[in-house]
CSV table of C-alpha atoms in Angstrom, one decimal:
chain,number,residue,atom,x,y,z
A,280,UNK,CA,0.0,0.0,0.0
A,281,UNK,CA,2.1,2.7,1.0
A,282,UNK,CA,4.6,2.7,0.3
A,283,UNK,CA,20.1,8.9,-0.4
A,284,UNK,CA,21.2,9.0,2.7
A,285,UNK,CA,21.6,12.6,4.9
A,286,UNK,CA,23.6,13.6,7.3
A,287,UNK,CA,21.9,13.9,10.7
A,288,UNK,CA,21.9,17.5,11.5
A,289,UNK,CA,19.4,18.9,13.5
A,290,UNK,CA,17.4,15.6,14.9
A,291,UNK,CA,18.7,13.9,18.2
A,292,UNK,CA,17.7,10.3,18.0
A,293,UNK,CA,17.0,8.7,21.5
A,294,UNK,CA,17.4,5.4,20.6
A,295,UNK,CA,14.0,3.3,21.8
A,296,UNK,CA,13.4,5.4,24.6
A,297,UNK,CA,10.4,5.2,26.7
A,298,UNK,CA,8.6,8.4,27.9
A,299,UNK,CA,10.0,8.5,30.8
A,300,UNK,CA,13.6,8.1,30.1
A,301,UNK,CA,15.6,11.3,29.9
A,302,UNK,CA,17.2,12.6,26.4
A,303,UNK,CA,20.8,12.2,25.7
A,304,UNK,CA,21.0,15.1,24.1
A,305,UNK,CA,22.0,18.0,26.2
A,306,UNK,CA,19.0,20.3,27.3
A,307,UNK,CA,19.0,23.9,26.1
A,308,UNK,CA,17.2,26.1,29.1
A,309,UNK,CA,15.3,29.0,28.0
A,310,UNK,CA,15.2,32.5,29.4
A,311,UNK,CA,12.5,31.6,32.1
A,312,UNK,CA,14.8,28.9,33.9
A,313,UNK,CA,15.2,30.1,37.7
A,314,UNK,CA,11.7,31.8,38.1
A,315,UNK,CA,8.8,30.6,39.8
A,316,UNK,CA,5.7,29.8,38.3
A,317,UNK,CA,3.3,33.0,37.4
A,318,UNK,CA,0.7,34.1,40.0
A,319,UNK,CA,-2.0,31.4,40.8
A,320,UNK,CA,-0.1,28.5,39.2
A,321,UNK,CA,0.7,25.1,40.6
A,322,UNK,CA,2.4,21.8,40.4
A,323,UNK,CA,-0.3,19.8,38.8
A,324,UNK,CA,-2.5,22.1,37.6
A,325,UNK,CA,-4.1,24.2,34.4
A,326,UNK,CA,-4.2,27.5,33.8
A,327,UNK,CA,-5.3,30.1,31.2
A,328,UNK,CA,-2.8,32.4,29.6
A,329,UNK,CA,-4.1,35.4,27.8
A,330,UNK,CA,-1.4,37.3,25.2
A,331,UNK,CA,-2.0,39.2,22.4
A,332,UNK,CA,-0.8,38.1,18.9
A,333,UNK,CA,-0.9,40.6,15.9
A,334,UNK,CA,-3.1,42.7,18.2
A,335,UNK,CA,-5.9,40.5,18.7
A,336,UNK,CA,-6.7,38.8,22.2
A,337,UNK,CA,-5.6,35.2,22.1
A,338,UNK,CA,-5.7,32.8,25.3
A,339,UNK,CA,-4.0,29.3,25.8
A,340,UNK,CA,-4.3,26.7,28.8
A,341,UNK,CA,-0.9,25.9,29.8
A,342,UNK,CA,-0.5,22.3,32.4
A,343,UNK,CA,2.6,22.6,34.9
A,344,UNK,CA,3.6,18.7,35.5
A,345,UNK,CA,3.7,18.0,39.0
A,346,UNK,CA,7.6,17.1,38.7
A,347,UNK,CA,8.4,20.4,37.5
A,348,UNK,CA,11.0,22.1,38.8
A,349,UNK,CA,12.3,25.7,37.9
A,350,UNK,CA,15.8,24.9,37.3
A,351,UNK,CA,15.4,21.8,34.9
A,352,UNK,CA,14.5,22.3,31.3
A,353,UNK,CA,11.0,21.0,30.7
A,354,UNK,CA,10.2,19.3,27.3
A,355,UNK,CA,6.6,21.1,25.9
A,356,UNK,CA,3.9,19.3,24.1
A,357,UNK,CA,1.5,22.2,21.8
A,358,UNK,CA,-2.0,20.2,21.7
A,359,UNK,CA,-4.1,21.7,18.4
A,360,UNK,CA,-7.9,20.9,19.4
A,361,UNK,CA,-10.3,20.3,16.1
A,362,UNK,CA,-12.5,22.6,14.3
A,363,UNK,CA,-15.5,23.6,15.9
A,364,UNK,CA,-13.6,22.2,19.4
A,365,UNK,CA,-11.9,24.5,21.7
A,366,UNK,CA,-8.7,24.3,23.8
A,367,UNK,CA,-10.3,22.6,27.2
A,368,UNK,CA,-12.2,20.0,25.0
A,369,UNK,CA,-8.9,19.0,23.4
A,370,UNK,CA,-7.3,18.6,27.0
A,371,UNK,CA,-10.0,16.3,28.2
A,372,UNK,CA,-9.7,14.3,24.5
A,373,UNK,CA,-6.4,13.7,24.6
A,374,UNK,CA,-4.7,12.4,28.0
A,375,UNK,CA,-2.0,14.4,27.6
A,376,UNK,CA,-2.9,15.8,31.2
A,377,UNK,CA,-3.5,11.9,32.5
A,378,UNK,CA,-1.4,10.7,35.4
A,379,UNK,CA,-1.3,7.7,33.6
A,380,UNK,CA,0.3,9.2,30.9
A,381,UNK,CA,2.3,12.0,31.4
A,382,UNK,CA,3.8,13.7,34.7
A,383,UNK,CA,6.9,14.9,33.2
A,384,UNK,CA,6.2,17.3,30.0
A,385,UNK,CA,4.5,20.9,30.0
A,386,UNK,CA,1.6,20.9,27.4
A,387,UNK,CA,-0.1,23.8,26.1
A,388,UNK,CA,-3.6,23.7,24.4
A,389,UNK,CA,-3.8,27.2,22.3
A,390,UNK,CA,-7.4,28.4,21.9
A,391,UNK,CA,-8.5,29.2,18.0
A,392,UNK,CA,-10.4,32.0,16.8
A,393,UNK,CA,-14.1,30.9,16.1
A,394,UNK,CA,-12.9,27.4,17.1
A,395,UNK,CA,-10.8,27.1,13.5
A,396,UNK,CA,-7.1,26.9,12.9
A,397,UNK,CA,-4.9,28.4,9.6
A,398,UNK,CA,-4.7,26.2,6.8
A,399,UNK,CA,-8.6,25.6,6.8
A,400,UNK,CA,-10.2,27.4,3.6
A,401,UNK,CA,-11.3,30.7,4.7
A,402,UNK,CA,-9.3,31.0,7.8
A,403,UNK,CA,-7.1,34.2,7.5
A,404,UNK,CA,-5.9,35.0,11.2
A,405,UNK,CA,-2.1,33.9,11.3
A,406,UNK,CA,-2.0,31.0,14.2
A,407,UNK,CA,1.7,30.7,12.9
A,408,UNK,CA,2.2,33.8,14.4
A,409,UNK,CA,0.5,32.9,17.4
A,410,UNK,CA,2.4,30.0,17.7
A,411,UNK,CA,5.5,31.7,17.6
A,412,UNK,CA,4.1,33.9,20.6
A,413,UNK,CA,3.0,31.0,22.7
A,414,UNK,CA,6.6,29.9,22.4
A,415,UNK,CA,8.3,33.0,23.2
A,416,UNK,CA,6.2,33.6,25.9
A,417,UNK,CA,6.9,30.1,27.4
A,418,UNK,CA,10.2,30.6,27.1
A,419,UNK,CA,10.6,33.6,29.3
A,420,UNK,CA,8.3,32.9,31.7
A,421,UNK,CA,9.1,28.8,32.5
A,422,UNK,CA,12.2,26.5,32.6
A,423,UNK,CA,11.7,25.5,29.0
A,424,UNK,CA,14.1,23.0,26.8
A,425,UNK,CA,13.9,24.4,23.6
A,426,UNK,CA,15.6,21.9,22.0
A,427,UNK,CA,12.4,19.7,23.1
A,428,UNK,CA,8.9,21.3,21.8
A,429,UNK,CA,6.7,19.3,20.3
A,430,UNK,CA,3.2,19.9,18.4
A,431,UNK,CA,0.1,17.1,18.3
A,432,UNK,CA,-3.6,18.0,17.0
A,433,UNK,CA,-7.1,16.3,16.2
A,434,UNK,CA,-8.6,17.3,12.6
A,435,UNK,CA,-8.5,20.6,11.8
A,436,UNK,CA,-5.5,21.2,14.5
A,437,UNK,CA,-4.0,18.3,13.4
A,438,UNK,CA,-3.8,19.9,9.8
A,439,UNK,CA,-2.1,23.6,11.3
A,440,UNK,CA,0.4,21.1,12.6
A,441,UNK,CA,1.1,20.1,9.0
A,442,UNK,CA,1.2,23.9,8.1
A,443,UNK,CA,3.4,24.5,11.5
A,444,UNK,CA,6.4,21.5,9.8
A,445,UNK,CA,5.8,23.0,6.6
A,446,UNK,CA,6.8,27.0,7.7
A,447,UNK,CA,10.2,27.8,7.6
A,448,UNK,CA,10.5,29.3,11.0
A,449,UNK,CA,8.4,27.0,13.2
A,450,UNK,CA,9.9,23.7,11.4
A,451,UNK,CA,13.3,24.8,13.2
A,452,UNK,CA,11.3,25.3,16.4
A,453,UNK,CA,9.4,22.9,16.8
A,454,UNK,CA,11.2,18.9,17.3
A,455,UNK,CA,8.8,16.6,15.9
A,456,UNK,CA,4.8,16.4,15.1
A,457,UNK,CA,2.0,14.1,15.9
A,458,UNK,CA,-1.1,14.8,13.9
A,459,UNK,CA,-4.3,12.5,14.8
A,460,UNK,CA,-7.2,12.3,11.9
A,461,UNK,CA,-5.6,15.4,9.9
A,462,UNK,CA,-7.2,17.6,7.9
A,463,UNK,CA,-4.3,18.5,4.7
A,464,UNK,CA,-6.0,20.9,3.1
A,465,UNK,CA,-4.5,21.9,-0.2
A,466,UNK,CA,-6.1,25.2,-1.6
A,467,UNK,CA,-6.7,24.2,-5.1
A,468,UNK,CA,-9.4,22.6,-7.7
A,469,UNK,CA,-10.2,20.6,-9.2
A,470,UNK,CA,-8.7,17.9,-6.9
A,471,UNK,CA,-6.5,15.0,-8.0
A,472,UNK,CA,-6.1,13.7,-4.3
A,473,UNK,CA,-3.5,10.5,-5.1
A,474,UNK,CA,-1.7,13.3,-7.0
A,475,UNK,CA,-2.2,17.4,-5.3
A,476,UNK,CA,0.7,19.1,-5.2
A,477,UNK,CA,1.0,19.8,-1.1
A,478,UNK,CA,3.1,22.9,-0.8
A,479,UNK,CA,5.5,23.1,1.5
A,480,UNK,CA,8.4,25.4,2.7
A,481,UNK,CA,9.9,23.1,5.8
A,482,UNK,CA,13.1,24.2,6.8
A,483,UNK,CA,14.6,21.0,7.9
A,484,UNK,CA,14.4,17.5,6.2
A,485,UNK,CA,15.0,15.6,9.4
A,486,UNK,CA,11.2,16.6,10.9
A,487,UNK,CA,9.9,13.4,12.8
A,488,UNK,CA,6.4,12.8,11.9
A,489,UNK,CA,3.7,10.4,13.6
A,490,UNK,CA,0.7,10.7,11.9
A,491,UNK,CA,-2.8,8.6,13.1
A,492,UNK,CA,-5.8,8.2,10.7
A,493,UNK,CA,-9.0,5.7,10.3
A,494,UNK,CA,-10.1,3.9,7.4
A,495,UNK,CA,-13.8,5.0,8.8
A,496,UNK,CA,-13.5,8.3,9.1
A,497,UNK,CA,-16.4,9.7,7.4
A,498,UNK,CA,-15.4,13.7,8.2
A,499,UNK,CA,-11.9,13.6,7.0
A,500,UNK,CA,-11.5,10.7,4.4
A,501,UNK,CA,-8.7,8.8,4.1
A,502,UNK,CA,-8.9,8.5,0.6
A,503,UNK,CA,-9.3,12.7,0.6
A,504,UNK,CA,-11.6,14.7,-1.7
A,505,UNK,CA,-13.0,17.7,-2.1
A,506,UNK,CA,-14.0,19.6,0.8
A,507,UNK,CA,-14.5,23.3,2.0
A,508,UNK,CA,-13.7,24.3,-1.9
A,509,UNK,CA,-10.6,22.6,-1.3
A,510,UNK,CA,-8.6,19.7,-1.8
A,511,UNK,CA,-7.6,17.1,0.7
A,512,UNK,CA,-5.2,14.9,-0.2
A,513,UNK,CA,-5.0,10.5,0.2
A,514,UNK,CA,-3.5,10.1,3.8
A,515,UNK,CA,-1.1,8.0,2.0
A,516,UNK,CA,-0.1,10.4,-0.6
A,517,UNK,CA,0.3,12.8,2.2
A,518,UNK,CA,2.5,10.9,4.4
A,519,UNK,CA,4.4,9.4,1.0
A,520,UNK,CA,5.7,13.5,0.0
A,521,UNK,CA,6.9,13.6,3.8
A,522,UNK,CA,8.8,10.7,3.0
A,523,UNK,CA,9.7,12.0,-0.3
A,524,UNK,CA,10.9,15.5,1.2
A,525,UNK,CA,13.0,13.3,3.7
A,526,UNK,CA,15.2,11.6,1.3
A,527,UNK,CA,13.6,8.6,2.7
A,528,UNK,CA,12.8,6.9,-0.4
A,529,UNK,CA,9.1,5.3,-1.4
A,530,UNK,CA,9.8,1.9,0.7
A,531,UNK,CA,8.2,1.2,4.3
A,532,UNK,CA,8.2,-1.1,6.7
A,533,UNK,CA,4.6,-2.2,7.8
A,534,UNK,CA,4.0,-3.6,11.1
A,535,UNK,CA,1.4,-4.7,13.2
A,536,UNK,CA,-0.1,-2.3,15.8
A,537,UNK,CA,-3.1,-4.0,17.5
A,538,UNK,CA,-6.3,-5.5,16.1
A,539,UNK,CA,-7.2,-3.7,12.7
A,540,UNK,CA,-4.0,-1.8,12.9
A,541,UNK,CA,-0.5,-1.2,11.3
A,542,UNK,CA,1.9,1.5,11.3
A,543,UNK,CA,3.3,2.2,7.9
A,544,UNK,CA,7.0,3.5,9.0
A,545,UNK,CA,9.8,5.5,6.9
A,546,UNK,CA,13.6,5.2,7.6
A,547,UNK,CA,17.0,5.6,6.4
A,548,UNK,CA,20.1,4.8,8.2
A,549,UNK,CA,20.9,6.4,11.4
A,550,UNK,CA,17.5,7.5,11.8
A,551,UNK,CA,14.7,4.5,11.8
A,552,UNK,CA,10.8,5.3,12.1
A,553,UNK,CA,11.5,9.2,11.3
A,554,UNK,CA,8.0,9.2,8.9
A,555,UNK,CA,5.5,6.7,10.3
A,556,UNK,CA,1.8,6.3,9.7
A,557,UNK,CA,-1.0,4.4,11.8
A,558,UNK,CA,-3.7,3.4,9.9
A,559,UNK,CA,-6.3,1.9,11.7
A,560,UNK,CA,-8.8,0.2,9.4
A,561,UNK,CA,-12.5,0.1,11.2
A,562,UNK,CA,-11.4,3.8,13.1
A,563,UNK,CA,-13.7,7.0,12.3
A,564,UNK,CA,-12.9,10.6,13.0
A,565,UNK,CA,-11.3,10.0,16.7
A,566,UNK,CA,-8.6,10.3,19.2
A,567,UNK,CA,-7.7,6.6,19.4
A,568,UNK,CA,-8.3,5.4,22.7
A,569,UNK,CA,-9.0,2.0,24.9
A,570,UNK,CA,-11.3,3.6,26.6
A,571,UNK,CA,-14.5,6.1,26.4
A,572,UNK,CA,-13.4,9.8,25.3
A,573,UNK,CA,-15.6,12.1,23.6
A,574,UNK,CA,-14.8,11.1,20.0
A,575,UNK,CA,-15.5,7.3,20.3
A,576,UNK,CA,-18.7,7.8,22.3
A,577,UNK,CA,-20.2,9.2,19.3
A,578,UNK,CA,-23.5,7.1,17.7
A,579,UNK,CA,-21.3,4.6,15.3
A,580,UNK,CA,-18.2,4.8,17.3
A,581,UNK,CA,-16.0,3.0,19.4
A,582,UNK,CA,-12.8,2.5,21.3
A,583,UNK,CA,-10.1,1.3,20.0
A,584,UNK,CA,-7.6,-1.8,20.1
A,585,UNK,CA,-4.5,0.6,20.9
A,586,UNK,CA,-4.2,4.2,22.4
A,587,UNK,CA,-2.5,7.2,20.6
A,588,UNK,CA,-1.5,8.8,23.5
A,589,UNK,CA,1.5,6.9,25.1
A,590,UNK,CA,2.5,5.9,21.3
A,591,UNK,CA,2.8,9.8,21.0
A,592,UNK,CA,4.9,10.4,24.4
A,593,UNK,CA,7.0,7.5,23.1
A,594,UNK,CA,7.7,9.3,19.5
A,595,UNK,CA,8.3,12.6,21.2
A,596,UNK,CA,10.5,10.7,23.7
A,597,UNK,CA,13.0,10.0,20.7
A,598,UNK,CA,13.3,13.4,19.5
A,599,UNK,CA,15.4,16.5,20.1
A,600,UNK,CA,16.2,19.5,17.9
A,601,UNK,CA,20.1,19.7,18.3
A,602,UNK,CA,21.0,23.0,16.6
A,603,UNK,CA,18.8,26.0,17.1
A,604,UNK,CA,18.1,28.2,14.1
């Protein structure tokens, strides 16, 4: 189905380390290392942020981990919630917060302006900008390892994390991406979806991408279309020209994930799995998950075999910018 060798410059390969294991690369402390948390927040807990980006109001919820410590550089995790979704519905979809999951990374959920993200047709408020404010602000105000941000999304947010590794700023920022269900718009008709040309101005081509998508998935197609007066590209199209723009040829390696699912996984040598996709076949338009959330409660849905969530926090765990544009 889906299906040259680079020097490593700018990725840090971990090796097969879990979540919890620390990175071998060394940590690159922002500006904000030494200061105690901002007024009202603690170990543990959620807050809202409110900035202004391009002179409009914007707001994020930022999570402190409960083993954060102001003198050791934190890894941060941006979490893109879906169209129509906002920042606290994304936090309760996707674990990131969980105990169970993660205690050791910072995540961020940015709010969207009427719900939507850039990249979707007839979006024209510049969340790349945003982005790029979030970030700074982190950076001066928490213990930050900048060589350690990383940026995961459902649908619509899934697809600004595409634009986010395809600008050539943020793509030097930013380690490695996670997008769940993605929506790859492509502004352009008619639509050839097995063939669109997805433009893209990435910086790097070492950018680690995990991608999830279902075969079900009735809002975001697999086998794209039109939609929005737009394109959307094949999944597999889409992951096969992050391949291509990685020197890692057209060959993958296809393994089993859990019942109904494989991950389709790009490599060259020195630096295995760096494109990977999980297709799960029976999946719809959800946050995979072994148990209830609010995607897979939906009439038609259901959980799944496997859960994205520590598969991300393992993918993340791997990866480290080593220079800093």
């Amino acid at each position: 189905m889906l299906s040259s060798t680079l020097p490593r410059t700018l990725v840090c390969l971990a090796g097969m380390l879990s979540a919890a294991t620390a990175s071998p690369c060394a940590a690159k402390p922002s500006n904000g290392c030494g200061k105690a948390l901002p007024a009202g927040q603690t170990l543990g807990g959620v807050a809202t942020v409110n900035i202004t980006s391009n002179g409009l109001a914007r707001s994020f919820l930022v999570f402190v981990p409960p083993t954060y410590k102001r003198g050791n550089p934190t890894q941060v995790i941006l979490s893109y919630h879906g169209g129509t979704k906002t920042a606290l519905q994304q936090l309760q979809l996707d674990d990131l917060t969980s105990p169970e999951f993660n205690t050791k990374s910072m995540v961020v959920y940015p709010q969207g302006i009427n719900d939507s993200w850039q990249g979707v047709p007839g979006v024209t408020i510049d969340d790349v900008q945003f982005t790029a404010d979030i970030l700074d602000y982190l950076q001066g105000q928490y213990c930050i390892d900048k060589q350690r941000i990383m940026a995961t999304g459902k649908s619509d947010g899934a697809g600004f994390c595409n634009v986010l590794a395809c600008d050539a700023t943020l793509s030097t920022r930013i380690a490695a991406f996670a997008p769940v269900s993605g929506a790859y718009y492509v502004d352009t008709l008619p639509c050839e979806p097995t063939t669109v040309v997805i433009p893209c101005q990435n910086a790097r081509t070492d950018i680690p991408m995990l991608a999830f998508h279902g075969g079900n998935d009735s809002v975001i197609a697999y086998l794209g279309g039109e939609r929005k007066n737009a394109c959307l590209p094949t999944v597999p199209h889409w992951i096969e020209e992050w391949a291509a723009r990685e020197n890692l040829g057209a060959a993958n390696k296809t393994s089993p994930v859990a019942a109904n699912t494989v991950i389709y996984q790009y490599s060259r040598p020195g630096e295995q799995n760096l494109v990977s996709l999980v297709y799960d076949s029976i999946n719809g338009h959800d946050w995979p998950s072994t148990a209830p959330n609010a995607d897979n409660q939906n009439a038609g849905q259901a959980p799944t075999s496997f859960n994205a969530t520590p598969m991300i926090l393992d993918f993340f765990a791997k990866h480290s910018l080593t220079q800093l544009v």
